[in-house]
Amino acid sequence: MSAKATSAKATSARSGNATEQLYALIANEEDARVCKDIPEEACREVPRNFFLILASNVLTKLGDLLISPKTVLAWLLSAVGAPALVAWLVPIRESGSMVPQMVIAAWVRRKPVRKWFWTLGSVGQAVSVVAMAGSIWFFEGYVAGGGLVAALVAFSLARGFCSVSMKDVQGKCIPKTRRGRLSGLATTIGGTATVVLTALLFWDRGDPGVGFYTVLLLLAASLWIIAGILFATIQEHEGETDGGDNAIREAFNSLSLLRDDAPFRHFVITRALLLCSALAAPYFVVLAQKEADSDWLLGVFLLASSLASSVSASFWGWMADTSSRRVMIRGASMASAVCLLVGLIALVAGERTGTIWFYPAAFFVLSIAHAGVRLGRKTYLIDMAGGNKRTDYTAVSNTVIGVLLLVTGGFTALISLISDVAVIITLGLMGLAGAISAVRLREVTSD
């Protein structure tokens, strides 16, 4: 063997040892290769795969910030002269990636290696974001707005591939008791980076032009491209497959899980009730705007959301590796408590509480609770099943929740005709029911 080849091999070995040592530090154990629920050959690749999945998640979380429908895309539609389309952004962004997932899953589960679906979805999201940038740069008015919304539809569909395949790849490559901290660490790093980006990009910038936001979208697209390349290098071993001639028929057949699988049905009901933590957040912002209509409040809420993720996600992740069920209970209880507290104070004292910091502080606590709810239910779903059942669980759950999200959004919109406070109290009671439902879930982390 040549001296050059020997040197390259030694460098590779040192790099591998460094990866394993860092993984052992994060895993908080002497044997970094402890494995539960994955085969021995996959166990050997865990440290490297852990950091590849982590890096991919962090990059896409940053991309999500740069094309946030609640801030960036909403501003862009107003800037190009299509404000009437703003109402479609959040429903398309959230439900568009969930509703078709049963059909996507029927295709995905036929393949023994599924990382390529995540890579495909990541590249698809990048192409969609480039199309958004092209729409606002080359067109104006509702032509530009329509192009942006059409690109968002494609973005959401591509995201559906990532959602279905991520949980399956993570379940095959990362052992139980390590999945929660992976998700938590990704959210913490992404949240911290979000704080920095918020300060650098949006703080005290006045009114940025279309050119600034076009560059911003292209930057986001590049993050998804890099994430897709990293994810493609994951060492994923072949898993279970099954066939079927018709993906749509298989998709609707998988709905029988809701009828026949009682633990899964209970989880979906619980997850539906836990939507309260996501749906309540905009109403906190609405009440804050009534308290003081200051431009800098938007920056405060962005920072509150980012800080909540960065300070709490790893904590929730480590707890989820012990019991993801208890994380859901605690997150739901916290979300319910803050909603009911805010609602009752606003009901008694009036929507104007007299202090500008009350609603941002409550929003910060709600964001911590939402991080726990989100991470707990993701870890629970990954741990509760293996093989193709995990893919089916993910697809059916997301499809049902996507539909219920639209229904619940319409329901809360009707209640808001009475008052925003009534919506917050209703969602607080919904969260309390979710916490009670989560108490009755079975433990899956230690199975």
mmCIF file of N, CA, C and O in Angstrom, residues 70 187 276-278 280-282 284-285 300-313 316 331 334-335 338-339 359-375:
data_model
loop_
_atom_site.group_PDB
_atom_site.id
_atom_site.type_symbol
_atom_site.label_atom_id
_atom_site.label_comp_id
_atom_site.label_asym_id
_atom_site.label_seq_id
_atom_site.Cartn_x
_atom_site.Cartn_y
_atom_site.Cartn_z
ATOM 1 N N LYS A 70 -46.241 32.762 7.184
ATOM 2 C CA LYS A 70 -46.817 33.743 8.095
ATOM 3 C C LYS A 70 -46.119 35.096 8.012
ATOM 4 O O LYS A 70 -46.677 36.109 8.444
ATOM 5 N N THR A 187 -33.859 20.706 16.470
ATOM 6 C CA THR A 187 -34.720 21.856 16.728
ATOM 7 C C THR A 187 -33.975 22.926 17.510
ATOM 8 O O THR A 187 -34.135 24.120 17.263
ATOM 9 N N CYS A 276 -54.263 22.068 19.336
ATOM 10 C CA CYS A 276 -54.518 23.333 20.035
ATOM 11 C C CYS A 276 -53.257 24.176 20.158
ATOM 12 O O CYS A 276 -53.300 25.409 20.032
ATOM 13 N N SER A 277 -52.104 23.551 20.395
ATOM 14 C CA SER A 277 -50.877 24.317 20.629
ATOM 15 C C SER A 277 -50.438 25.071 19.380
ATOM 16 O O SER A 277 -49.802 26.123 19.469
ATOM 17 N N ALA A 278 -50.763 24.546 18.183
ATOM 18 C CA ALA A 278 -50.413 25.227 16.938
ATOM 19 C C ALA A 278 -51.459 26.261 16.553
ATOM 20 O O ALA A 278 -51.127 27.362 16.099
ATOM 21 N N ALA A 280 -53.549 27.966 18.454
ATOM 22 C CA ALA A 280 -53.738 29.098 19.373
ATOM 23 C C ALA A 280 -52.749 30.229 19.127
ATOM 24 O O ALA A 280 -53.060 31.399 19.391
ATOM 25 N N ALA A 281 -51.555 29.904 18.624
ATOM 26 C CA ALA A 281 -50.484 30.900 18.512
ATOM 27 C C ALA A 281 -50.887 32.165 17.743
ATOM 28 O O ALA A 281 -50.609 33.284 18.214
ATOM 29 N N PRO A 282 -51.528 32.075 16.563
ATOM 30 C CA PRO A 282 -51.875 33.312 15.844
ATOM 31 C C PRO A 282 -52.788 34.237 16.630
ATOM 32 O O PRO A 282 -52.719 35.460 16.470
ATOM 33 N N PHE A 284 -52.752 34.744 19.860
ATOM 34 C CA PHE A 284 -51.930 35.497 20.796
ATOM 35 C C PHE A 284 -51.360 36.733 20.092
ATOM 36 O O PHE A 284 -51.297 37.824 20.672
ATOM 37 N N VAL A 285 -50.932 36.547 18.837
ATOM 38 C CA VAL A 285 -50.385 37.662 18.070
ATOM 39 C C VAL A 285 -51.476 38.697 17.800
ATOM 40 O O VAL A 285 -51.238 39.915 17.898
ATOM 41 N N VAL A 300 -40.310 40.630 17.965
ATOM 42 C CA VAL A 300 -40.354 40.044 19.310
ATOM 43 C C VAL A 300 -40.954 38.648 19.266
ATOM 44 O O VAL A 300 -40.440 37.708 19.880
ATOM 45 N N PHE A 301 -42.043 38.474 18.509
ATOM 46 C CA PHE A 301 -42.677 37.158 18.418
ATOM 47 C C PHE A 301 -41.792 36.164 17.672
ATOM 48 O O PHE A 301 -41.725 34.983 18.041
ATOM 49 N N LEU A 302 -41.097 36.613 16.629
ATOM 50 C CA LEU A 302 -40.167 35.725 15.926
ATOM 51 C C LEU A 302 -39.056 35.259 16.852
ATOM 52 O O LEU A 302 -38.697 34.075 16.881
ATOM 53 N N LEU A 303 -38.521 36.184 17.628
ATOM 54 C CA LEU A 303 -37.463 35.820 18.573
ATOM 55 C C LEU A 303 -38.000 34.910 19.677
ATOM 56 O O LEU A 303 -37.318 33.968 20.100
ATOM 57 N N ALA A 304 -39.216 35.181 20.145
ATOM 58 C CA ALA A 304 -39.807 34.345 21.192
ATOM 59 C C ALA A 304 -39.967 32.908 20.713
ATOM 60 O O ALA A 304 -39.649 31.954 21.433
ATOM 61 N N SER A 305 -40.441 32.747 19.479
ATOM 62 C CA SER A 305 -40.615 31.405 18.925
ATOM 63 C C SER A 305 -39.278 30.688 18.781
ATOM 64 O O SER A 305 -39.139 29.514 19.124
ATOM 65 N N SER A 306 -38.278 31.407 18.264
ATOM 66 C CA SER A 306 -36.960 30.808 18.043
ATOM 67 C C SER A 306 -36.291 30.444 19.361
ATOM 68 O O SER A 306 -35.716 29.360 19.502
ATOM 69 N N LEU A 307 -36.345 31.352 20.330
ATOM 70 C CA LEU A 307 -35.723 31.092 21.628
ATOM 71 C C LEU A 307 -36.397 29.924 22.335
ATOM 72 O O LEU A 307 -35.731 29.098 22.976
ATOM 73 N N ALA A 308 -37.719 29.845 22.208
ATOM 74 C CA ALA A 308 -38.437 28.735 22.846
ATOM 75 C C ALA A 308 -37.966 27.400 22.294
ATOM 76 O O ALA A 308 -37.765 26.430 23.048
ATOM 77 N N SER A 309 -37.773 27.328 20.976
ATOM 78 C CA SER A 309 -37.295 26.091 20.367
ATOM 79 C C SER A 309 -35.879 25.763 20.815
ATOM 80 O O SER A 309 -35.564 24.618 21.159
ATOM 81 N N SER A 310 -35.015 26.775 20.827
ATOM 82 C CA SER A 310 -33.610 26.527 21.127
ATOM 83 C C SER A 310 -33.387 26.141 22.578
ATOM 84 O O SER A 310 -32.509 25.338 22.882
ATOM 85 N N VAL A 311 -34.182 26.693 23.506
ATOM 86 C CA VAL A 311 -33.944 26.405 24.930
ATOM 87 C C VAL A 311 -34.660 25.155 25.410
ATOM 88 O O VAL A 311 -34.306 24.589 26.448
ATOM 89 N N SER A 312 -35.686 24.714 24.664
ATOM 90 C CA SER A 312 -36.505 23.616 25.190
ATOM 91 C C SER A 312 -36.416 22.313 24.414
ATOM 92 O O SER A 312 -36.674 21.249 24.974
ATOM 93 N N ALA A 313 -36.058 22.375 23.128
ATOM 94 C CA ALA A 313 -36.187 21.191 22.281
ATOM 95 C C ALA A 313 -35.301 20.041 22.739
ATOM 96 O O ALA A 313 -35.737 18.888 22.785
ATOM 97 N N TRP A 316 -36.806 18.509 25.802
ATOM 98 C CA TRP A 316 -37.918 17.635 25.444
ATOM 99 C C TRP A 316 -37.417 16.356 24.783
ATOM 100 O O TRP A 316 -37.959 15.269 25.014
ATOM 101 N N GLY A 331 -46.451 18.604 27.592
ATOM 102 C CA GLY A 331 -46.598 19.678 26.614
ATOM 103 C C GLY A 331 -48.048 20.114 26.462
ATOM 104 O O GLY A 331 -48.349 21.318 26.415
ATOM 105 N N MET A 334 -49.184 22.051 29.563
ATOM 106 C CA MET A 334 -48.639 23.408 29.558
ATOM 107 C C MET A 334 -49.386 24.293 28.562
ATOM 108 O O MET A 334 -49.735 25.445 28.867
ATOM 109 N N ALA A 335 -49.637 23.757 27.347
ATOM 110 C CA ALA A 335 -50.362 24.532 26.334
ATOM 111 C C ALA A 335 -51.775 24.861 26.802
ATOM 112 O O ALA A 335 -52.253 25.994 26.644
ATOM 113 N N VAL A 338 -51.654 27.646 29.646
ATOM 114 C CA VAL A 338 -51.371 29.012 29.205
ATOM 115 C C VAL A 338 -52.527 29.575 28.389
ATOM 116 O O VAL A 338 -52.856 30.767 28.503
ATOM 117 N N CYS A 339 -53.199 28.731 27.592
ATOM 118 C CA CYS A 339 -54.356 29.199 26.834
ATOM 119 C C CYS A 339 -55.504 29.605 27.759
ATOM 120 O O CYS A 339 -56.115 30.672 27.590
ATOM 121 N N TYR A 359 -48.590 39.273 26.261
ATOM 122 C CA TYR A 359 -48.858 38.308 25.197
ATOM 123 C C TYR A 359 -47.586 37.701 24.599
ATOM 124 O O TYR A 359 -47.549 36.495 24.327
ATOM 125 N N PRO A 360 -46.507 38.477 24.379
ATOM 126 C CA PRO A 360 -45.265 37.828 23.938
ATOM 127 C C PRO A 360 -44.734 36.807 24.934
ATOM 128 O O PRO A 360 -44.223 35.755 24.535
ATOM 129 N N ALA A 361 -44.855 37.103 26.250
ATOM 130 C CA ALA A 361 -44.396 36.146 27.265
ATOM 131 C C ALA A 361 -45.240 34.874 27.232
ATOM 132 O O ALA A 361 -44.715 33.754 27.316
ATOM 133 N N ALA A 362 -46.556 35.039 27.094
ATOM 134 C CA ALA A 362 -47.437 33.874 26.997
ATOM 135 C C ALA A 362 -47.153 33.087 25.723
ATOM 136 O O ALA A 362 -47.171 31.851 25.721
ATOM 137 N N PHE A 363 -46.877 33.791 24.632
ATOM 138 C CA PHE A 363 -46.530 33.148 23.370
ATOM 139 C C PHE A 363 -45.248 32.323 23.511
ATOM 140 O O PHE A 363 -45.131 31.231 22.945
ATOM 141 N N PHE A 364 -44.286 32.840 24.258
ATOM 142 C CA PHE A 364 -43.031 32.122 24.510
ATOM 143 C C PHE A 364 -43.306 30.799 25.230
ATOM 144 O O PHE A 364 -42.782 29.743 24.842
ATOM 145 N N VAL A 365 -44.143 30.839 26.260
ATOM 146 C CA VAL A 365 -44.480 29.616 27.001
ATOM 147 C C VAL A 365 -45.241 28.644 26.098
ATOM 148 O O VAL A 365 -44.994 27.433 26.104
ATOM 149 N N LEU A 366 -46.176 29.169 25.306
ATOM 150 C CA LEU A 366 -46.941 28.315 24.392
ATOM 151 C C LEU A 366 -46.016 27.661 23.363
ATOM 152 O O LEU A 366 -46.201 26.495 23.008
ATOM 153 N N SER A 367 -45.002 28.393 22.902
ATOM 154 C CA SER A 367 -44.049 27.839 21.933
ATOM 155 C C SER A 367 -43.232 26.712 22.544
ATOM 156 O O SER A 367 -42.928 25.721 21.872
ATOM 157 N N ILE A 368 -42.867 26.846 23.819
ATOM 158 C CA ILE A 368 -42.172 25.758 24.512
ATOM 159 C C ILE A 368 -43.078 24.532 24.588
ATOM 160 O O ILE A 368 -42.654 23.400 24.328
ATOM 161 N N ALA A 369 -44.342 24.767 24.942
ATOM 162 C CA ALA A 369 -45.296 23.655 25.029
ATOM 163 C C ALA A 369 -45.486 22.995 23.667
ATOM 164 O O ALA A 369 -45.518 21.757 23.561
ATOM 165 N N HIS A 370 -45.588 23.801 22.610
ATOM 166 C CA HIS A 370 -45.781 23.251 21.259
ATOM 167 C C HIS A 370 -44.579 22.419 20.833
ATOM 168 O O HIS A 370 -44.734 21.367 20.194
ATOM 169 N N ALA A 371 -43.370 22.875 21.189
ATOM 170 C CA ALA A 371 -42.170 22.097 20.863
ATOM 171 C C ALA A 371 -42.232 20.727 21.521
ATOM 172 O O ALA A 371 -41.860 19.707 20.916
ATOM 173 N N GLY A 372 -42.713 20.666 22.771
ATOM 174 C CA GLY A 372 -42.850 19.384 23.461
ATOM 175 C C GLY A 372 -43.902 18.495 22.832
ATOM 176 O O GLY A 372 -43.679 17.296 22.615
ATOM 177 N N VAL A 373 -45.057 19.075 22.517
ATOM 178 C CA VAL A 373 -46.135 18.311 21.880
ATOM 179 C C VAL A 373 -45.671 17.737 20.544
ATOM 180 O O VAL A 373 -45.866 16.549 20.252
ATOM 181 N N ARG A 374 -45.031 18.581 19.746
ATOM 182 C CA ARG A 374 -44.609 18.176 18.404
ATOM 183 C C ARG A 374 -43.541 17.087 18.470
ATOM 184 O O ARG A 374 -43.612 16.079 17.750
ATOM 185 N N LEU A 375 -42.550 17.278 19.325
ATOM 186 C CA LEU A 375 -41.470 16.301 19.412
ATOM 187 C C LEU A 375 -41.945 15.002 20.054
ATOM 188 O O LEU A 375 -41.569 13.905 19.627
#
